[in-house]
CSV table of C-alpha atoms in Angstrom, one decimal:
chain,number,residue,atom,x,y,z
A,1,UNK,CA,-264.1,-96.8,47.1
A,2,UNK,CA,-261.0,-95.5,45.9
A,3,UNK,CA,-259.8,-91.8,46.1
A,4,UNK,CA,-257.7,-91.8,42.6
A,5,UNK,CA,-257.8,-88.8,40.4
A,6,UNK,CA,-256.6,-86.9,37.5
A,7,UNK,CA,-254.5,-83.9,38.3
A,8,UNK,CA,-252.9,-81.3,35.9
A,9,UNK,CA,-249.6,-80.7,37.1
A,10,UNK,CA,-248.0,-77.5,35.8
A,11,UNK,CA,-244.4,-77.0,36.5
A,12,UNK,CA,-243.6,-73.9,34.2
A,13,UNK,CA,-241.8,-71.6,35.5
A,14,UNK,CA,-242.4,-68.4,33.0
A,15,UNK,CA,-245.5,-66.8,31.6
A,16,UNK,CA,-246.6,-68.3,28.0
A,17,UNK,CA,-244.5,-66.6,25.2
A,18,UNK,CA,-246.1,-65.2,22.3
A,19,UNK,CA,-243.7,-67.3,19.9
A,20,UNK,CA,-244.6,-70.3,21.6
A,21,UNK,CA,-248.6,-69.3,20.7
A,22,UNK,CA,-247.4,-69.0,17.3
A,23,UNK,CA,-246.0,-72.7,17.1
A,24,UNK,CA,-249.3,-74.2,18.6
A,25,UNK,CA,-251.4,-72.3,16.6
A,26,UNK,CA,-250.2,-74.1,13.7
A,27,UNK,CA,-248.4,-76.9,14.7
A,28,UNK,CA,-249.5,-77.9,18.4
A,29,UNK,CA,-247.3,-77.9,21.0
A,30,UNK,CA,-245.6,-80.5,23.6
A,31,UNK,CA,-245.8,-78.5,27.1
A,32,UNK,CA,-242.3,-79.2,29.0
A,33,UNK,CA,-243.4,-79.6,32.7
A,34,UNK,CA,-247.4,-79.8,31.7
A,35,UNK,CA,-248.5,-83.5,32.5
A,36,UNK,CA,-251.4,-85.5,33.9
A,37,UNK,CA,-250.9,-87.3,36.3
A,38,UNK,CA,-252.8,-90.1,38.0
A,39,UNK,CA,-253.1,-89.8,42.0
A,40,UNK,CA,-254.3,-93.2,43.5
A,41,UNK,CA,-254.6,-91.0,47.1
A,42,UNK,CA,-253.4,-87.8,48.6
A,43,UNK,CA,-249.4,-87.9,49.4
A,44,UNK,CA,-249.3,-91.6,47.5
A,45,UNK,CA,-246.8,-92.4,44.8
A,46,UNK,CA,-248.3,-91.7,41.0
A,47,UNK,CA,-249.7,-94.7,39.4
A,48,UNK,CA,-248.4,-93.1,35.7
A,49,UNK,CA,-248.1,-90.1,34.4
A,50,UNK,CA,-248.8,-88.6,30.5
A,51,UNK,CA,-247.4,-85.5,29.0
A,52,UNK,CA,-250.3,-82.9,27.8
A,53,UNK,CA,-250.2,-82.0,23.7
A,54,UNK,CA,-251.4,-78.8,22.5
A,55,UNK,CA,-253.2,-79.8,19.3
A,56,UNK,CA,-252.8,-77.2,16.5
A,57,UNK,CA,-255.3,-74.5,17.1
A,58,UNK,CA,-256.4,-72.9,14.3
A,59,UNK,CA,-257.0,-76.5,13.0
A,60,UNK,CA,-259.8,-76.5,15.3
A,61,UNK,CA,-261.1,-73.1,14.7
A,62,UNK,CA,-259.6,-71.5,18.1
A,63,UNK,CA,-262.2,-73.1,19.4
A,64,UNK,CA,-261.9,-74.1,23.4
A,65,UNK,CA,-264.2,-76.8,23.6
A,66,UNK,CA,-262.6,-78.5,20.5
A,67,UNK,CA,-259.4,-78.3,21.5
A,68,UNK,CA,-260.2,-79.4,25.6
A,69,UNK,CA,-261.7,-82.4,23.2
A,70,UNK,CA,-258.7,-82.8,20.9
A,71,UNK,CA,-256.1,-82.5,24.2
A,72,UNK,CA,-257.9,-85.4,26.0
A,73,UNK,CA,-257.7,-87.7,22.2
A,74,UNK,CA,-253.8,-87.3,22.3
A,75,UNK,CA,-252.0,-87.7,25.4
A,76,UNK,CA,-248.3,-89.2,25.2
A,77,UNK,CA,-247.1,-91.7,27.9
A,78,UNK,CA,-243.6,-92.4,26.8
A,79,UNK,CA,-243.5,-91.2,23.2
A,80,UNK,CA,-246.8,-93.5,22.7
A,81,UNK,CA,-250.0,-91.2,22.0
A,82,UNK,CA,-253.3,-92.5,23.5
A,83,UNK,CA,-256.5,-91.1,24.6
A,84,UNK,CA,-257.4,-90.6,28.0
A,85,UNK,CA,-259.5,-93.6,27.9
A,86,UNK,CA,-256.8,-95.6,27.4
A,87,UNK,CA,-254.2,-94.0,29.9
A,88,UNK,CA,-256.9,-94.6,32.7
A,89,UNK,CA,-256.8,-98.6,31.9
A,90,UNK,CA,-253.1,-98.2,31.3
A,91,UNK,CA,-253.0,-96.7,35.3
A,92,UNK,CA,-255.0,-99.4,37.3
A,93,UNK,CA,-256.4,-103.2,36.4
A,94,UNK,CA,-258.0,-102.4,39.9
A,95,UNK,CA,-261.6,-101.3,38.7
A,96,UNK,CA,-262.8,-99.0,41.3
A,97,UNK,CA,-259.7,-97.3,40.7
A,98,UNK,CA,-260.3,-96.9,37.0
A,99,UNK,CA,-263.5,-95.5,37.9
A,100,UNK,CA,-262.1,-93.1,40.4
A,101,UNK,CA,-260.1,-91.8,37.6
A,102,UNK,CA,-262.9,-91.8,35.2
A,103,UNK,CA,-265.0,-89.6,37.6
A,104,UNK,CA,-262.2,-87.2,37.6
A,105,UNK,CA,-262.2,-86.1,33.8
A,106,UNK,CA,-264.5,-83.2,34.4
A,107,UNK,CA,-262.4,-81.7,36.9
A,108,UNK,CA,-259.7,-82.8,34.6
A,109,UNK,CA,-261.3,-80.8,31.5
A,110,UNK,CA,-261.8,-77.8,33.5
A,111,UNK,CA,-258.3,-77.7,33.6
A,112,UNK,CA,-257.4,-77.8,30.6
A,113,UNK,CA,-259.6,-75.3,29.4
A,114,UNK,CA,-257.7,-72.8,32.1
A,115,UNK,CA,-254.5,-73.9,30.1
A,116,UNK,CA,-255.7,-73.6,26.9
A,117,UNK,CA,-257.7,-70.4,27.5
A,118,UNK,CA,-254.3,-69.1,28.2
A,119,UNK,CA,-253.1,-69.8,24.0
A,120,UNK,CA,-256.2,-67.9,23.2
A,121,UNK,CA,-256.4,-65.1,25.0
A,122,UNK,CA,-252.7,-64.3,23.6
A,123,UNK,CA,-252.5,-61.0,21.1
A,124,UNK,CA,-250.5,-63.8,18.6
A,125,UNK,CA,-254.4,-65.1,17.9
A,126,UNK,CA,-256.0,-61.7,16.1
A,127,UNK,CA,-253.3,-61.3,14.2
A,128,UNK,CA,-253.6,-64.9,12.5
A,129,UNK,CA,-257.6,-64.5,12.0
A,130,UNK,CA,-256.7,-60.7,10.3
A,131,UNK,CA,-254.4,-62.3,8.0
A,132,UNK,CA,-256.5,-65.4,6.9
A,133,UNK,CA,-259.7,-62.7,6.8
A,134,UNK,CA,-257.7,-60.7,4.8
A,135,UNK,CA,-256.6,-63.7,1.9
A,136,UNK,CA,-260.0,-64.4,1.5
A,137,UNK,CA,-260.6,-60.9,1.2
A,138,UNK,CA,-258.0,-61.2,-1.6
A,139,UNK,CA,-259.2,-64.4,-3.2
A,140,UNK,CA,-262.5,-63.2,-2.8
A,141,UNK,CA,-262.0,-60.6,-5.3
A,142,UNK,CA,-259.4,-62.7,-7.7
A,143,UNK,CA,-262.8,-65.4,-8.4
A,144,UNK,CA,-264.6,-61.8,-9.5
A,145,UNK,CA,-261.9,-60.9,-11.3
A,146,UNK,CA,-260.8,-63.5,-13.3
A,147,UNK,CA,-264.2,-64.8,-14.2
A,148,UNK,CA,-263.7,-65.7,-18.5
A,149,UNK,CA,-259.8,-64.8,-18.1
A,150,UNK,CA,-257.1,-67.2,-19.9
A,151,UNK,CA,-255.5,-69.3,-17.2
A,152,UNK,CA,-252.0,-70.8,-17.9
A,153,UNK,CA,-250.4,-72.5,-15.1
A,154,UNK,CA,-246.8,-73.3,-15.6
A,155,UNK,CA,-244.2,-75.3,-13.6
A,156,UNK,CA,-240.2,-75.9,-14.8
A,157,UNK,CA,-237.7,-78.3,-13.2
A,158,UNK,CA,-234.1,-77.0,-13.6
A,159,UNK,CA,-230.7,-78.4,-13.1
A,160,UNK,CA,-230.6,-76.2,-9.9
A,161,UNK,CA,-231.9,-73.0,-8.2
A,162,UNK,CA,-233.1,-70.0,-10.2
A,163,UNK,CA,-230.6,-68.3,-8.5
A,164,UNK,CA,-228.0,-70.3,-10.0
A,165,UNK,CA,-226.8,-68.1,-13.1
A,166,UNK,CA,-225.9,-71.9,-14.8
A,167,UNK,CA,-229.4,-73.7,-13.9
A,168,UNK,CA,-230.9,-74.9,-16.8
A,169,UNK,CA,-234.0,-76.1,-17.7
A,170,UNK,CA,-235.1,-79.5,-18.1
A,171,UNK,CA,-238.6,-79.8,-18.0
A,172,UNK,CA,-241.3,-77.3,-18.9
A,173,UNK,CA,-245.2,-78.2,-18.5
A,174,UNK,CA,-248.4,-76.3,-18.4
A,175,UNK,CA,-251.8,-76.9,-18.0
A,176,UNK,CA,-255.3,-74.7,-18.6
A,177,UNK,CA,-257.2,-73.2,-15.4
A,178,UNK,CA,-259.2,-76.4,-15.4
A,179,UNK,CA,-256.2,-78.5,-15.1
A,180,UNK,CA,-256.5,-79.6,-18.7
A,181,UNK,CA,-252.3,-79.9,-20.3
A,182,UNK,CA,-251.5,-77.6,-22.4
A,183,UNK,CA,-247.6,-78.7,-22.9
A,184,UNK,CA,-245.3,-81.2,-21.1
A,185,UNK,CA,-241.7,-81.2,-22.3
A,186,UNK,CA,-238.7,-82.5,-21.2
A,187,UNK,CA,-235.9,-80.5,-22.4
A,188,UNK,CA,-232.0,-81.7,-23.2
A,189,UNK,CA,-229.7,-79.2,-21.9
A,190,UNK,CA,-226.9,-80.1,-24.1
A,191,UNK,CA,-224.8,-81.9,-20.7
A,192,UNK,CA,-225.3,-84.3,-18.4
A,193,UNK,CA,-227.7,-84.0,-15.8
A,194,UNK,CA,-226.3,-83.5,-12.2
A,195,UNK,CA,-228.1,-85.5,-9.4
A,196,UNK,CA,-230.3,-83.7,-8.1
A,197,UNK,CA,-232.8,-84.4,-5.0
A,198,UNK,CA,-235.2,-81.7,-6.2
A,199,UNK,CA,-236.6,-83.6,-9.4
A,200,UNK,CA,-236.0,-87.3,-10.6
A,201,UNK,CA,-234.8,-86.1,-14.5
A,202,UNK,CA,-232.0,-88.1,-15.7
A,203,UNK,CA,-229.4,-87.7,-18.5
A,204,UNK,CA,-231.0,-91.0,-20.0
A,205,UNK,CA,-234.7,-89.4,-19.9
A,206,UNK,CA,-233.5,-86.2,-22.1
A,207,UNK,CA,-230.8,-87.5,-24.5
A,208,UNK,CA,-233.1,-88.0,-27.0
A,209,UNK,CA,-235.4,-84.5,-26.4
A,210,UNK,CA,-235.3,-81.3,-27.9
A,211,UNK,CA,-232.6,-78.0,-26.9
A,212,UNK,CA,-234.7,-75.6,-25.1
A,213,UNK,CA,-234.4,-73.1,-28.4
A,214,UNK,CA,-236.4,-75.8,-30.6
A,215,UNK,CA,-239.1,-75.6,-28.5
A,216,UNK,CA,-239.3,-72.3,-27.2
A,217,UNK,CA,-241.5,-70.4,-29.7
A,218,UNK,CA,-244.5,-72.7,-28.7
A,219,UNK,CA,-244.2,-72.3,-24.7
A,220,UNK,CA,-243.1,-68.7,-24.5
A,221,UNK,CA,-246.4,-67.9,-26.9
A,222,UNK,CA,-248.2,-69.5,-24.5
A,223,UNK,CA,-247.8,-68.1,-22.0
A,224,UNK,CA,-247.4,-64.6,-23.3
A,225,UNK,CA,-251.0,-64.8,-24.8
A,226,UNK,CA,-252.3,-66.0,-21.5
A,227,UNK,CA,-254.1,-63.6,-19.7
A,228,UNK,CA,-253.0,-64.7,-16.3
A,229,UNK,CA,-250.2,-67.5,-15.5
A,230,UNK,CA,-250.2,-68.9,-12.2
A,231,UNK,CA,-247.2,-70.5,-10.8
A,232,UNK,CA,-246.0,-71.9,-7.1
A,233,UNK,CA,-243.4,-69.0,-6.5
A,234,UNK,CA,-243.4,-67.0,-9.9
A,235,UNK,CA,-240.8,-65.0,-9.1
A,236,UNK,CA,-238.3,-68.0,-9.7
A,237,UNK,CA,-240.5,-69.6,-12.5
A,238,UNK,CA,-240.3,-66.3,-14.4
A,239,UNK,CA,-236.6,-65.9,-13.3
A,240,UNK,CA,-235.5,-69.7,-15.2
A,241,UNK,CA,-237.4,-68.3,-18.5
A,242,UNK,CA,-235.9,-64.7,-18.7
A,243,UNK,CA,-232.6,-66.0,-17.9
A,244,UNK,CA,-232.6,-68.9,-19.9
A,245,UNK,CA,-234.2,-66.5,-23.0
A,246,UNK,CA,-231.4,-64.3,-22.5
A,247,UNK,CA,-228.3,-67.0,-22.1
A,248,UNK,CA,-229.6,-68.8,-25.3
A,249,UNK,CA,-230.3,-65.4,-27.1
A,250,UNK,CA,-234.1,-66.5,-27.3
A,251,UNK,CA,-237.0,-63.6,-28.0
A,252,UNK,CA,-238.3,-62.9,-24.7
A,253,UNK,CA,-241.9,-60.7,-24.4
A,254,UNK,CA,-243.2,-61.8,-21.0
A,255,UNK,CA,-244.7,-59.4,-18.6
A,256,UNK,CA,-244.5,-60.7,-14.8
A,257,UNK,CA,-247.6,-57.7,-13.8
A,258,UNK,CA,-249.5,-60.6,-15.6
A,259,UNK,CA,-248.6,-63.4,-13.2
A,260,UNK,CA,-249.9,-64.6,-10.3
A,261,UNK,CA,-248.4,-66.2,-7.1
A,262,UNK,CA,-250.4,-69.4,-5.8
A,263,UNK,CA,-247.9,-69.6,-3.4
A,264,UNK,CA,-248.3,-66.3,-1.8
A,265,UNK,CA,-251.6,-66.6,-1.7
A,266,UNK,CA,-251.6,-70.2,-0.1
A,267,UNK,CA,-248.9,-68.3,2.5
A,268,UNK,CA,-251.3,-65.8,3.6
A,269,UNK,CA,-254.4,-68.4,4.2
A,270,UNK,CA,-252.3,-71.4,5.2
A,271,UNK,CA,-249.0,-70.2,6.6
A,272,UNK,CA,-247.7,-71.1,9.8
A,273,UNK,CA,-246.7,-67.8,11.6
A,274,UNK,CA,-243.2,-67.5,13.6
A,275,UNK,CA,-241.2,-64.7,14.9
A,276,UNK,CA,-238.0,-63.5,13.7
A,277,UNK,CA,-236.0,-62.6,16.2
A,278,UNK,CA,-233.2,-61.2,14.8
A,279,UNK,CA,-235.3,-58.4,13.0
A,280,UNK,CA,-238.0,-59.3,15.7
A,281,UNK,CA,-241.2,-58.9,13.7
A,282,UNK,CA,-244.0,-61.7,12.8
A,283,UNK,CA,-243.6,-63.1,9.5
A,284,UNK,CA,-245.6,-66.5,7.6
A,285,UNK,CA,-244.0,-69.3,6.2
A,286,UNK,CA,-245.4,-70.6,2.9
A,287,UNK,CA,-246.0,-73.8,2.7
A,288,UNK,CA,-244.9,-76.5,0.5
A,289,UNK,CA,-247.2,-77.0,-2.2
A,290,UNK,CA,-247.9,-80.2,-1.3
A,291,UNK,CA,-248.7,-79.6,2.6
A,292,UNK,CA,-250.4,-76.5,0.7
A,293,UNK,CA,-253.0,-78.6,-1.4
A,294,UNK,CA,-253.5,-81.4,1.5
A,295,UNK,CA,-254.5,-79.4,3.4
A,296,UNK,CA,-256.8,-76.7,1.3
A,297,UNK,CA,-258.5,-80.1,-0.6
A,298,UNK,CA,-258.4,-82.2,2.4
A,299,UNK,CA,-256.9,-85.6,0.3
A,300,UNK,CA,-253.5,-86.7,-0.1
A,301,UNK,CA,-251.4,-85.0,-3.1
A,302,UNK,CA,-251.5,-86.3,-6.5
A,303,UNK,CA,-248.9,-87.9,-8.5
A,304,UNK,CA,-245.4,-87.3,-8.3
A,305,UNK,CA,-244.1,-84.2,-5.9
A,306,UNK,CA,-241.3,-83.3,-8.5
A,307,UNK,CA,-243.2,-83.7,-11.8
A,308,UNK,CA,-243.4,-80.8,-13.5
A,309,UNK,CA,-247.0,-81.6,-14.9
A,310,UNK,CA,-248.0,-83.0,-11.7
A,311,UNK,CA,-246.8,-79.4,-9.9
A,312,UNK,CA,-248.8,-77.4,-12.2
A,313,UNK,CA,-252.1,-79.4,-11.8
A,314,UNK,CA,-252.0,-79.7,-8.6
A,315,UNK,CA,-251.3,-76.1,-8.3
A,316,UNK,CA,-254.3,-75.4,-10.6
A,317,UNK,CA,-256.3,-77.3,-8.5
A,318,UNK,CA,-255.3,-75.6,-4.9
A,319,UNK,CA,-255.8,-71.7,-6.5
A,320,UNK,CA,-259.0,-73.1,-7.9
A,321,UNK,CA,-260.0,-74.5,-4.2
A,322,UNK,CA,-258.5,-71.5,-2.4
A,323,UNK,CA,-260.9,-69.4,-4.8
A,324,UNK,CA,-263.9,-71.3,-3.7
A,325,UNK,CA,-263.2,-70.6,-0.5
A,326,UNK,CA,-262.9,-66.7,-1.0
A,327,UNK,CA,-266.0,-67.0,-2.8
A,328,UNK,CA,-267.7,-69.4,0.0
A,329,UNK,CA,-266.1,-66.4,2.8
A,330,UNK,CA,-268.6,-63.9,4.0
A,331,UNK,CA,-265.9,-61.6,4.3
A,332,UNK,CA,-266.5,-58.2,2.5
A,333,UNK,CA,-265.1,-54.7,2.1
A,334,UNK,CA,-266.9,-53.3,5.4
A,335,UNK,CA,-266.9,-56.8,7.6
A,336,UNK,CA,-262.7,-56.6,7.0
A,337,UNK,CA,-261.4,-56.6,10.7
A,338,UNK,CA,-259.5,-53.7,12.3
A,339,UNK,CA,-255.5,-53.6,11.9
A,340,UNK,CA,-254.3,-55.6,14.2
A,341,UNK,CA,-250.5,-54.2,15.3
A,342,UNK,CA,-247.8,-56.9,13.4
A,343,UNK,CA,-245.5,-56.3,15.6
A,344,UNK,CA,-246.1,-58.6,19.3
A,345,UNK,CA,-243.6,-59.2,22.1
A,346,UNK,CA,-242.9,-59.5,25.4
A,347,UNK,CA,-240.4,-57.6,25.3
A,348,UNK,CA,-241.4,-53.4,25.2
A,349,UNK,CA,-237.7,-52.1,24.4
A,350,UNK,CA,-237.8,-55.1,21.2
A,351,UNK,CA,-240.6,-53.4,20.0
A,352,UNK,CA,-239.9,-50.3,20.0
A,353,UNK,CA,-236.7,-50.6,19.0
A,354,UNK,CA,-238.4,-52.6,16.0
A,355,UNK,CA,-240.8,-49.8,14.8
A,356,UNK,CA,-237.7,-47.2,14.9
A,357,UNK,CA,-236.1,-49.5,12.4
A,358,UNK,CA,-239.3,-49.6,10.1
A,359,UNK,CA,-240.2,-45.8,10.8
């Protein structure tokens, strides 16, 4: 009978970090020093070794059972993942050690529940479940609210970054709140059109389409009579119509208090959080829209990423999913959790030297 087993060896030398929380909540996490390693007998030489993966845990709910269950599916022997099944027949041809090392899973588990309990027992992990309570909260009361509204979703490609006082735009398309196209126009900008990785728009495609003044009248009533528009970042949306309406001299009666900001909501219920260190406090990332819609519809995204038409629909379809879910929540006004405090770190003099700066 052999005496082969699984052990978790551990080799870190600090306490877990709340940053590093923050990564595998969202990401998952390789462990430097955290490995499994297979012991055919006290003292002996290792038959192999596997580094332990941290799969992303909100994915699976913070839940410690799941994740034990997720940890064991994913285990990376030389930059090759495989489950633990497989690393045990990887270890031994010798049977009776394979079953040795089989037997030893349990204890293995265990484990890795210790290590993972560790992730979940941070202060990083109320903070997350606050923020997503707190978007459905919000979407929650957006599906309420908007129930018979006029939905316009817009989405422009430009010859650069709103930012850019000499972007121009070159494609303009909208679509209803059921997805449904409303307008989908390329625009010439009177030039040719720089390369550009952020769209596929060439001079060839525009040469023979209309200035942006010749079109105008149509898209900007649009949107003005909407009674919400929803964009993926309307601040620079918004930005590439006022300043192209005021560069070209073009009427310009759009009220931003009437837009809405998939993006910031997709931020709040799907961003990954992270901690600035420079002005040490937690802030989210927002996600691309596509990462955004894959993972809110669960299906791969639609069409072409830098399509104007393609943006807006898809964007349409992600508010209209993210709505459901407010709507499916049984978060309400007096099940809202308690403030969690933003600001976590291990370091006391960081934090208070951050709340001085934000009293």
């Amino acid at each position: 009978m052999s005496n082969a087993q699984l052990i978790l060896i551990d080799k870190r030398n600090q306490p877990l970090k709340e940053y590093i929380v923050a990564v595998a909540a969202s990401d998952g996490l390789n462990i430097k020093g955290v490995e499994i390693m297979a012991s055919p007998a006290k003292g002996e030489t290792s038959l192999l070794n596997a580094q332990v993966i941290i799969p992303p845990l909100e994915q699976h709910d913070f839940n410690l059972k799941k994740l034990v269950k997720e940890t064991l599916k994913a285990v990376s022997v030389k930059d090759e993942i495989m489950d633990i099944d497989t690393f045990i027949e990887r270890c031994s041809e010798d049977e009776t050690v394979r079953a040795a090392l089989k037997r030893s899973v349990p204890k293995l588990s265990k484990k890795i529940e210790e290590l993972l309990k560790e992730f979940l027992d941070s202060e990083v992990i109320p903070l997350i479940l606050e923020r997503r309570n707190d978007a459905l909260y919000k979407l929650k009361e957006h599906a309420q609210e908007l129930k018979g509204k006029k939905i316009v979703c817009i989405d422009i490609e430009a010859t650069n970054i709103s930012t850019d006082p000499d972007a121009d735009i070159i494609q303009l398309s909208a679509c209803d709140g059921d997805g449904k196209e409303l307008f989908n126009q390329l625009i010439n900008p009177g030039y040719d059109i720089p390369e550009n990785e952020k769209h596929n728009i060439t001079t060839e495609m525009v040469v023979n389409e209309p200035l942006l003044a010749q079109v105008w009248d149509q898209i900007h009533d649009t949107l003005r009579d909407a009674d919400v528009v929803l964009a993926y970042s309307t601040e620079s949306d918004f930005m590439y119509l006022e300043k192209s309406a005021e560069k070209k001299m073009l009427r310009f009666e759009l009220d931003y208090n009437t837009w809405l900001d998939v993006a910031e909501l997709s931020r709040d219920l799907n961003g990954a959080i992270r901690w600035h260190s420079e002005r040490m406090y937690w802030f989210y990332k927002t996600p691309k829209l596509t990462d955004a819609y894959e993972k809110v519809l669960g299906k791969p995204f639609p069409g072409d990423a830098h399509d104007a038409l393609a943006d807006a629909q898809a964007t349409v379809d992600l508010f209209n999913a993210m709505l459901d879910k407010g709507r499916k929540s049984q978060i309400g006004e007096k099940k809202k959790p308690k403030q969690v405090k933003q600001e976590i770190t291990n370091n006391p003099f960081a934090a208070a030297f951050a709340n001085a700066k934000r009293s």
